[in-house]
Amino acid sequence: MLLLTLKAYFDCGHGGRAHPKARQSFVFIDDSPLLVFGDPVARSIANCKNSITPAGITPCKFTLKVRQGYSSFIRIAGRPLCLSAVEGLTDGMPLGQVKYRVQHSGQDWVRGA
């Protein structure tokens, strides 16, 4: 699996896009910091296509906790690295069912496990 950098982005199940924030600033690939535990979480999602309805269905606004995709082997300052398998839920409706996934890793040549 590819390691994620700050140039990575995630898409929700409705096509909205979120960009991560990097917590560490000393390990880089191609001038972009690697992402670690927590970097994909609580990021705003733009352009979610899910419509607001009278029944309370709302678009995805934020990424929630990562459910899978952290390295079990590689760490930076004690935090596991993010891999291209990162996946989690959004706050969109139906609640607890809309996932976000990596659409671009931010780089195409460094792999990890």
Short mmCIF file of C-alpha atoms in Angstrom, two decimals:
data_model
loop_
_atom_site.label_atom_id
_atom_site.label_comp_id
_atom_site.label_asym_id
_atom_site.label_seq_id
_atom_site.Cartn_x
_atom_site.Cartn_y
_atom_site.Cartn_z
CA MET A 1 0.00 0.00 0.00
CA LEU A 2 1.15 3.53 -0.70
CA LEU A 3 2.06 5.93 2.10
CA LEU A 4 -0.13 9.05 2.26
CA THR A 5 1.23 12.58 2.08
CA LEU A 6 -0.38 15.97 2.63
CA LYS A 7 -1.20 15.99 -1.10
CA ALA A 8 -3.61 13.07 -0.57
CA TYR A 9 -7.37 13.52 -0.64
CA PHE A 10 -10.43 11.52 0.34
CA ASP A 11 -13.88 11.31 -1.25
CA CYS A 12 -17.14 10.59 0.54
CA GLY A 13 -19.65 8.14 -0.89
CA HIS A 14 -21.50 11.01 -2.57
CA GLY A 15 -18.47 12.51 -4.32
CA GLY A 16 -17.53 15.19 -1.78
CA ARG A 17 -13.84 15.80 -1.16
CA ALA A 18 -11.77 16.21 2.01
CA HIS A 19 -8.12 17.18 2.38
CA PRO A 20 -6.04 16.06 5.38
CA LYS A 21 -3.96 18.08 7.80
CA ALA A 22 -0.40 16.96 8.62
CA ARG A 23 0.51 16.71 12.34
CA GLN A 24 4.20 16.05 11.79
CA SER A 25 6.70 18.17 9.89
CA PHE A 26 9.95 16.24 9.75
CA VAL A 27 9.40 13.24 7.41
CA PHE A 28 8.55 14.11 3.80
CA ILE A 29 8.12 12.55 0.38
CA ASP A 30 8.65 14.94 -2.50
CA ASP A 31 8.40 18.02 -0.21
CA SER A 32 5.09 16.85 1.27
CA PRO A 33 4.80 15.63 4.91
CA LEU A 34 3.67 12.06 5.50
CA LEU A 35 0.30 11.61 7.20
CA VAL A 36 0.04 9.92 10.58
CA PHE A 37 -2.66 8.78 13.01
CA GLY A 38 -5.46 11.35 13.22
CA ASP A 39 -4.57 13.41 10.13
CA PRO A 40 -7.62 12.32 8.06
CA VAL A 41 -10.06 12.88 10.98
CA ALA A 42 -12.33 15.93 11.47
CA ARG A 43 -11.57 17.31 8.02
CA SER A 44 -14.26 19.31 6.24
CA ILE A 45 -15.87 17.75 3.18
CA ALA A 46 -16.65 20.03 0.25
CA ASN A 47 -19.16 19.49 -2.55
CA CYS A 48 -21.00 16.46 -1.16
CA LYS A 49 -23.82 15.70 -3.60
CA ASN A 50 -26.20 14.35 -0.95
CA SER A 51 -29.14 16.78 -0.77
CA ILE A 52 -30.78 18.23 2.31
CA THR A 53 -34.33 16.86 2.54
CA PRO A 54 -37.29 17.44 4.88
CA ALA A 55 -36.68 13.93 6.30
CA GLY A 56 -33.41 15.14 7.83
CA ILE A 57 -31.05 13.68 5.24
CA THR A 58 -27.99 15.93 5.09
CA PRO A 59 -24.78 16.10 3.08
CA CYS A 60 -21.46 14.93 4.49
CA LYS A 61 -19.67 17.79 6.24
CA PHE A 62 -16.80 16.12 8.16
CA THR A 63 -14.70 12.99 8.21
CA LEU A 64 -14.97 10.89 11.36
CA LYS A 65 -12.66 8.30 12.94
CA VAL A 66 -10.53 6.14 10.63
CA ARG A 67 -11.76 2.54 10.73
CA GLN A 68 -8.85 0.98 8.80
CA GLY A 69 -5.70 1.96 6.96
CA TYR A 70 -3.05 2.77 9.56
CA SER A 71 0.30 1.01 9.33
CA SER A 72 0.83 -1.71 11.90
CA PHE A 73 4.59 -1.47 11.43
CA ILE A 74 5.77 2.05 10.49
CA ARG A 75 5.48 4.97 12.93
CA ILE A 76 6.64 8.57 13.13
CA ALA A 77 7.02 9.96 16.65
CA GLY A 78 4.98 7.01 17.92
CA ARG A 79 2.05 7.58 15.54
CA PRO A 80 1.20 4.98 12.86
CA LEU A 81 1.50 6.13 9.25
CA CYS A 82 -1.56 6.44 7.03
CA LEU A 83 -1.75 4.02 4.11
CA SER A 84 -3.74 4.13 0.89
CA ALA A 85 -6.27 1.78 2.54
CA VAL A 86 -7.51 4.56 4.89
CA GLU A 87 -11.28 4.39 5.23
CA GLY A 88 -13.71 5.82 7.73
CA LEU A 89 -17.22 7.17 8.13
CA THR A 90 -18.56 10.66 7.53
CA ASP A 91 -21.20 12.57 9.48
CA GLY A 92 -23.51 12.42 6.43
CA MET A 93 -26.81 10.63 6.22
CA PRO A 94 -27.77 7.90 6.55
CA LEU A 95 -25.67 8.20 9.71
CA GLY A 96 -23.09 5.46 10.18
CA GLN A 97 -23.30 4.28 6.58
CA VAL A 98 -21.48 6.81 4.39
CA LYS A 99 -17.76 6.09 4.04
CA TYR A 100 -14.84 8.19 2.92
CA ARG A 101 -11.90 6.58 1.13
CA VAL A 102 -8.54 7.59 -0.31
CA GLN A 103 -8.86 8.74 -3.91
CA HIS A 104 -5.27 9.92 -4.30
CA SER A 105 -2.35 9.04 -2.03
CA GLY A 106 -0.36 12.21 -2.75
CA GLN A 107 2.53 10.19 -4.18
CA ASP A 108 2.92 7.09 -6.31
CA TRP A 109 6.19 5.41 -5.40
CA VAL A 110 6.76 4.77 -1.67
CA ARG A 111 4.97 1.76 -0.19
CA GLY A 112 4.60 0.46 3.34
CA ALA A 113 2.69 -2.03 5.43
#
